Amino acid sequence: MTLNEYLEQIANKNIAIVGFGLEGKSTYNFLRSHFPDKHIAIFEIKEEVAKNFFEDKKEENITIYSGENYLDDGKEKYNYVFVAPGINYRKISPYFPNAEIVNQAKVFLDLFADRVIGVTGTKGKSTISTLLKLTINEYQDVELVGNIGIPAFDSINSDDGKRLYVFELSSHQLDQVTRSPHIALIVNLHEDHLEYHGTIEAYHNAKKNIYRYQTKNDYLLISNDENSKKILNENVISNLYTYGIKGTERGIFIEGEDIIFVDKGKREVIAKTNLERKILGDFNLENIARILCILKIIGINDLRKALNVIKEFPGLPHRLENVGTFNNITFFNDSISTIPESAMNAINAVKNVGTIIIGGYDKGVSY
């Protein structure tokens, strides 16, 4: 489906946006750029969020529903609803009985799946997605979008038909998609987001959508941990690559001092484990191996420029971020570690940890 075909499909729809955070605002701006006179409804529980956005805009073709019972009014009017990824579409669907409910991830993949590298996993996907964008950018045009905090719709109007996209996909976003990325990477799977999905089975089922709709011309890279292998209980039609299996016919693994890429049984040492890098931890070395595997899959054989990017990459904020030393004590901010597994990885990476400060809210997972 082309962009013009999609716009024709929704031109006569009565459109609403539920949730007016970063992605909701992005959706509004995209719609308004194509339908300057169309009426659009905004459903946002916090009244000031929507009103502040429109405060300096001379906008008449909107209706804002807000407050504690913001979903109770006007809902029967709307038959095409964009929902923010943090809002469970199943819970709001009874309020919009006549509507098709979509999110940005679903629409974006419907339009551009054949040029998308999708990255999901419980932890590590932001670092991998960012490094994929930075390394691929040394060779060709690429944009980073998605759960990293860059709404996918922000890139649609500038698309030239050739650009690649690295799309970081959360389970919330994947929950609604009906088309999978051309290249899919599942970094790892741990128990998480049960406050949204309810059960670990529902969480895994959402993650499966990253490869569920792939074809024989697509690619899937999956890790060798037990939870990741559990979700492969459906037939994988696409070209399957694995991380961490030494006898694999296709994939990447670490053996001694070598990072080895294998394709159709042919082994190639593509990097050394002592490569220069600023990001700490064995788990980040594994992430680098996954990135190099994706680069090989898309046809990048000379990895020297990519390895130089990896060498200089300082890491992302809140992920083993060295925030300074005071009284001979070095402090690391790893506040993105919101599950036990990632916290333990961080402790093992830093070593000689004397004090851990832990907090947060209950996500429904076992500790």
Coordinates of C-alpha atoms in Angstrom, one line a residue:
M1 CA 0.0 0.0 0.0
T2 CA 1.3 3.5 -0.9
L3 CA 0.9 6.6 1.2
N4 CA -1.6 8.1 -1.3
E5 CA -3.7 4.9 -1.2
Y6 CA -3.7 5.0 2.6
L7 CA -4.7 8.6 2.7
E8 CA -7.5 7.9 0.3
Q9 CA -8.7 5.1 2.6
I10 CA -9.0 7.4 5.6
A11 CA -10.1 10.6 3.9
N12 CA -13.8 10.1 4.7
K13 CA -13.3 8.6 8.1
N14 CA -14.3 10.2 11.4
I15 CA -10.9 10.2 13.1
A16 CA -10.1 10.3 16.8
I17 CA -6.7 10.2 18.6
V18 CA -6.7 8.6 22.1
G19 CA -3.7 9.6 24.2
F20 CA -2.1 12.9 23.3
G21 CA 1.5 12.4 24.4
L22 CA 4.5 12.5 22.0
E23 CA 3.0 10.0 19.6
G24 CA -0.5 11.5 19.7
K25 CA 0.8 14.9 18.8
S26 CA 2.9 13.4 16.0
T27 CA -0.2 11.7 14.7
Y28 CA -2.2 14.9 14.8
N29 CA 0.6 16.8 12.9
F30 CA 0.7 14.1 10.3
L31 CA -3.0 14.1 9.8
R32 CA -3.3 17.9 9.7
S33 CA -0.5 18.1 7.1
H34 CA -2.7 16.1 4.7
F35 CA -6.2 17.1 5.9
P36 CA -6.0 20.7 6.8
D37 CA -9.8 21.1 7.2
K38 CA -10.7 17.8 8.6
H39 CA -12.4 17.5 12.0
I40 CA -10.2 15.5 14.5
A41 CA -11.2 14.5 18.0
I42 CA -8.7 14.3 20.8
F43 CA -9.3 12.0 23.8
E44 CA -6.8 12.8 26.6
I45 CA -7.4 12.3 30.3
K46 CA -5.2 15.3 31.3
E47 CA -7.1 18.4 30.1
E48 CA -4.0 20.7 30.1
V49 CA -2.0 18.4 27.8
A50 CA -4.2 18.9 24.8
K51 CA -5.2 22.5 25.6
N52 CA -1.6 23.6 26.0
F53 CA -0.7 22.1 22.6
F54 CA -3.5 24.1 20.9
E55 CA -3.2 27.3 23.0
D56 CA -1.4 29.3 20.3
K57 CA -3.0 27.6 17.3
K58 CA -6.0 28.9 15.5
E59 CA -7.6 25.5 15.2
E60 CA -11.4 25.2 14.9
N61 CA -11.7 21.6 13.5
I62 CA -11.1 19.8 16.8
T63 CA -13.0 18.5 19.7
I64 CA -11.2 17.7 23.0
Y65 CA -12.5 15.2 25.4
S66 CA -10.7 15.2 28.8
G67 CA -11.1 14.5 32.5
E68 CA -11.7 11.4 34.5
N69 CA -14.5 10.1 32.2
Y70 CA -12.9 11.4 29.0
L71 CA -13.9 8.2 27.0
D72 CA -17.6 8.5 27.9
D73 CA -18.6 11.2 25.4
G74 CA -19.0 11.3 21.7
K75 CA -17.4 8.0 21.0
E76 CA -20.0 6.6 18.7
K77 CA -19.2 9.3 16.1
Y78 CA -15.7 8.0 15.4
N79 CA -14.9 5.0 13.1
Y80 CA -11.1 5.3 12.8
V81 CA -9.1 5.7 16.1
F82 CA -5.4 6.1 16.7
V83 CA -4.3 4.9 20.1
A84 CA -1.1 5.7 21.9
P85 CA 1.1 2.7 22.5
G86 CA 0.8 2.9 26.3
I87 CA -2.9 2.5 26.2
N88 CA -4.3 -1.0 25.8
Y89 CA -6.5 -0.9 22.7
R90 CA -8.5 -3.9 24.0
K91 CA -9.6 -1.8 27.0
I92 CA -10.8 1.1 24.9
S93 CA -12.4 -0.8 22.1
P94 CA -15.7 -1.1 23.9
Y95 CA -15.9 2.7 24.0
F96 CA -15.5 2.8 20.2
P97 CA -17.8 0.0 19.0
N98 CA -17.9 1.2 15.3
A99 CA -14.2 2.0 15.0
E100 CA -11.1 0.4 13.5
I101 CA -8.4 1.0 16.1
V102 CA -4.8 1.4 15.0
N103 CA -1.4 2.7 16.2
Q104 CA 1.5 4.3 14.4
A105 CA 3.5 1.1 14.3
K106 CA 0.7 -0.8 12.4
V107 CA 0.2 2.0 9.8
F108 CA 3.9 2.6 9.3
L109 CA 4.6 -1.1 8.8
D110 CA 1.7 -1.4 6.4
L111 CA 3.4 1.3 4.3
F112 CA 7.1 0.6 4.7
A113 CA 7.7 -2.9 6.1
D114 CA 9.9 -3.9 3.2
R115 CA 12.4 -1.2 4.2
V116 CA 12.3 -1.7 8.0
I117 CA 14.7 -3.3 10.4
G118 CA 12.6 -4.0 13.5
V119 CA 14.2 -4.4 16.9
T120 CA 12.4 -5.8 19.9
G121 CA 13.3 -7.4 23.2
T122 CA 12.8 -6.8 26.9
K123 CA 16.1 -5.0 27.4
G124 CA 18.9 -3.7 25.1
K125 CA 16.7 -2.7 22.1
S126 CA 17.4 1.0 22.4
T127 CA 21.2 0.6 22.5
I128 CA 21.0 -1.8 19.5
S129 CA 18.6 0.4 17.6
T130 CA 20.7 3.5 18.1
L131 CA 23.9 1.7 17.1
L132 CA 22.3 0.1 14.1
K133 CA 21.2 3.6 12.9
L134 CA 24.7 5.1 13.5
T135 CA 26.5 2.2 11.8
I136 CA 24.2 1.8 8.8
N137 CA 24.3 5.6 8.3
E138 CA 28.0 5.2 7.4
Y139 CA 26.9 3.3 4.3
Q140 CA 23.4 4.5 3.3
D141 CA 20.5 6.7 4.3
V142 CA 18.6 5.4 7.4
E143 CA 16.3 6.8 10.0
L144 CA 15.7 5.7 13.6
V145 CA 12.1 5.7 14.8
G146 CA 9.8 4.1 17.3
N147 CA 10.0 3.4 21.0
I148 CA 13.3 5.2 21.3
G149 CA 11.2 8.4 21.5
I150 CA 11.0 9.3 17.8
P151 CA 7.4 8.9 16.5
A152 CA 7.4 7.0 13.2
F153 CA 4.9 9.4 11.6
D154 CA 7.5 12.2 11.9
S155 CA 9.5 10.5 9.0
I156 CA 6.6 9.7 6.6
N157 CA 6.3 13.0 4.7
S158 CA 10.0 13.1 4.0
D159 CA 10.3 9.5 2.8
D160 CA 12.0 9.2 -0.6
G161 CA 11.1 5.6 -1.3
K162 CA 14.7 4.4 -0.7
R163 CA 15.5 5.1 2.9
L164 CA 15.9 2.3 5.4
Y165 CA 14.3 2.5 8.8
V166 CA 15.4 1.1 12.1
F167 CA 12.2 0.7 14.1
E168 CA 12.5 0.0 17.9
L169 CA 9.3 -1.8 18.7
S170 CA 7.9 -2.4 22.1
S171 CA 5.4 -5.1 22.9
H172 CA 2.7 -2.4 23.2
Q173 CA 3.4 -1.3 19.6
L174 CA 3.7 -4.8 18.3
D175 CA 0.4 -5.8 19.9
Q176 CA -1.6 -4.3 16.9
V177 CA 0.6 -4.8 13.9
T178 CA -0.5 -7.1 11.0
R179 CA 2.6 -6.8 8.9
S180 CA 6.2 -7.7 10.1
P181 CA 9.5 -5.9 9.3
H182 CA 11.6 -7.1 6.4
I183 CA 14.4 -7.8 9.0
A184 CA 13.4 -8.6 12.6
L185 CA 15.7 -8.9 15.6
I186 CA 14.5 -10.3 19.0
V187 CA 17.3 -9.3 21.4
N188 CA 16.0 -11.3 24.5
L189 CA 12.9 -12.0 26.4
H190 CA 12.3 -11.7 30.1
E191 CA 9.2 -11.3 32.2
D192 CA 8.0 -7.7 31.8
H193 CA 5.0 -5.4 31.2
L194 CA 2.5 -7.8 32.9
E195 CA 0.6 -4.7 34.1
Y196 CA -0.3 -4.1 30.4
H197 CA -0.5 -7.7 29.0
G198 CA -1.8 -9.5 32.0
T199 CA 0.1 -12.8 31.4
I200 CA 3.5 -13.8 30.1
E201 CA 1.8 -15.7 27.3
A202 CA 0.1 -12.5 26.1
Y203 CA 3.4 -10.6 26.3
H204 CA 5.1 -13.3 24.2
N205 CA 2.2 -13.3 21.7
A206 CA 2.6 -9.6 21.1
K207 CA 6.4 -10.0 20.5
K208 CA 5.7 -12.8 18.0
N209 CA 4.2 -10.2 15.6
I210 CA 7.7 -9.0 14.8
Y211 CA 8.1 -12.1 12.6
R212 CA 4.6 -13.6 12.4
Y213 CA 3.7 -12.0 9.1
Q214 CA 7.1 -12.3 7.4
T215 CA 7.6 -14.1 4.1
K216 CA 10.3 -16.3 2.7
N217 CA 12.1 -13.1 1.5
D218 CA 12.4 -11.7 5.0
Y219 CA 15.0 -12.3 7.8
L220 CA 14.7 -13.1 11.5
L221 CA 17.6 -13.0 14.0
I222 CA 16.8 -14.5 17.4
S223 CA 18.9 -15.2 20.5
N224 CA 19.6 -18.6 22.0
D225 CA 18.1 -17.9 25.5
E226 CA 15.3 -20.1 26.6
N227 CA 12.6 -17.5 26.6
S228 CA 13.4 -16.4 23.1
K229 CA 13.3 -20.0 21.8
K230 CA 9.9 -20.5 23.5
I231 CA 8.2 -18.0 21.2
L232 CA 9.4 -19.9 18.1
N233 CA 6.6 -22.5 18.5
E234 CA 5.1 -21.3 15.2
N235 CA 6.6 -22.1 11.8
V236 CA 9.2 -19.5 10.8
I237 CA 8.8 -18.9 7.1
S238 CA 11.5 -16.3 6.9
N239 CA 15.3 -16.8 6.8
L240 CA 16.2 -17.6 10.4
Y241 CA 19.5 -16.5 11.9
T242 CA 20.5 -17.2 15.5
Y243 CA 22.8 -15.6 18.0
G244 CA 24.9 -17.8 20.3
I245 CA 24.6 -21.3 18.6
K246 CA 28.0 -22.5 17.5
G247 CA 26.8 -25.2 15.2
T248 CA 24.4 -22.9 13.4
E249 CA 24.0 -22.8 9.6
R250 CA 23.1 -19.2 9.8
G251 CA 23.9 -16.7 12.5
I252 CA 26.6 -15.2 14.7
F253 CA 28.3 -16.4 17.9
I254 CA 31.4 -15.7 20.0
E255 CA 34.1 -18.4 20.2
G256 CA 37.2 -17.6 22.2
E257 CA 38.5 -14.2 21.0
D258 CA 36.5 -14.3 17.7
I259 CA 33.1 -13.0 16.7
I260 CA 32.1 -15.4 13.9
F261 CA 29.4 -14.9 11.3
V262 CA 28.0 -18.0 9.6
D263 CA 25.8 -18.0 6.4
K264 CA 24.9 -21.3 4.8
G265 CA 27.6 -23.0 6.8
K266 CA 30.4 -20.7 5.7
R267 CA 32.3 -19.3 8.7
E268 CA 33.8 -15.8 8.8
V269 CA 35.6 -14.1 11.6
I270 CA 34.3 -10.5 11.3
A271 CA 35.6 -9.0 14.6
K272 CA 37.5 -9.7 17.7
T273 CA 36.1 -9.8 21.2
N274 CA 38.7 -7.3 22.4
L275 CA 37.5 -4.7 19.9
E276 CA 37.7 -1.1 21.2
R277 CA 34.5 0.1 22.9
K278 CA 33.2 2.4 25.6
I279 CA 30.1 0.6 26.5
L280 CA 30.6 -1.9 29.3
G281 CA 29.7 -5.5 29.9
D282 CA 29.6 -8.9 28.2
F283 CA 26.0 -8.2 27.3
N284 CA 27.0 -5.2 25.2
L285 CA 29.6 -7.3 23.4
E286 CA 26.7 -9.7 22.6
N287 CA 24.7 -6.7 21.4
I288 CA 27.6 -5.6 19.1
A289 CA 27.7 -9.1 17.6
R290 CA 23.9 -8.9 16.9
I291 CA 24.5 -5.5 15.2
L292 CA 27.3 -6.9 13.0
C293 CA 25.1 -9.8 12.0
I294 CA 22.3 -7.4 10.8
L295 CA 24.9 -5.4 8.9
K296 CA 26.0 -8.6 7.1
I297 CA 22.4 -9.6 6.4
I298 CA 21.8 -6.2 4.6
G299 CA 24.9 -6.7 2.5
I300 CA 27.6 -4.7 4.3
N301 CA 30.8 -6.7 4.1
D302 CA 33.5 -4.1 4.9
L303 CA 32.8 -3.4 8.6
R304 CA 35.7 -1.1 9.3
K305 CA 33.5 2.1 9.4
A306 CA 30.9 0.4 11.5
L307 CA 33.5 -0.8 14.0
N308 CA 34.9 2.7 14.3
V309 CA 31.4 4.0 15.1
I310 CA 31.1 1.3 17.8
K311 CA 34.5 2.3 19.2
E312 CA 33.3 5.9 19.8
F313 CA 29.8 5.2 20.9
P314 CA 29.4 6.4 24.5
G315 CA 26.2 4.6 25.3
L316 CA 22.7 6.0 26.0
P317 CA 21.6 8.0 29.1
H318 CA 20.5 6.0 32.1
R319 CA 22.2 2.8 30.8
L320 CA 25.3 2.2 32.8
E321 CA 25.9 5.9 32.5
N322 CA 29.1 7.0 34.3
V323 CA 27.9 10.2 36.0
G324 CA 31.1 11.0 37.9
T325 CA 33.4 10.2 40.8
F326 CA 33.2 11.7 44.3
N327 CA 35.5 10.8 47.2
N328 CA 37.0 8.0 45.1
I329 CA 33.5 6.5 44.5
T330 CA 32.3 6.2 40.9
F331 CA 28.6 6.5 40.4
F332 CA 26.7 4.8 37.5
N333 CA 23.1 5.7 36.5
D334 CA 21.5 2.5 35.3
S335 CA 17.9 3.6 36.0
I336 CA 16.6 2.0 32.8
S337 CA 17.2 -1.4 34.5
T338 CA 13.6 -2.0 35.4
I339 CA 13.8 -5.8 35.7
P340 CA 16.2 -8.0 37.8
E341 CA 18.0 -9.5 34.8
S342 CA 19.2 -6.1 33.4
A343 CA 20.2 -4.9 36.9
M344 CA 22.3 -8.1 37.4
N345 CA 24.0 -7.6 34.0
A346 CA 24.9 -4.0 35.1
I347 CA 26.4 -5.2 38.4
N348 CA 28.5 -7.8 36.6
A349 CA 29.7 -5.3 34.1
V350 CA 30.8 -2.6 36.6
K351 CA 32.3 -5.1 39.2
N352 CA 33.3 -4.2 42.7
V353 CA 29.9 -2.7 43.4
G354 CA 29.6 -1.6 47.0
T355 CA 26.1 0.0 47.1
I356 CA 23.0 -0.4 45.0
I357 CA 20.1 2.1 45.1
I358 CA 16.9 0.4 43.8
G359 CA 13.4 1.8 43.4
G360 CA 10.5 1.9 41.0
Y361 CA 6.9 0.7 40.7
D362 CA 5.5 -2.8 40.6
K363 CA 5.4 -4.1 37.0
G364 CA 3.9 -7.4 38.1
V365 CA 7.0 -9.4 37.5
S366 CA 8.8 -11.8 39.9
Y367 CA 11.8 -10.5 41.8

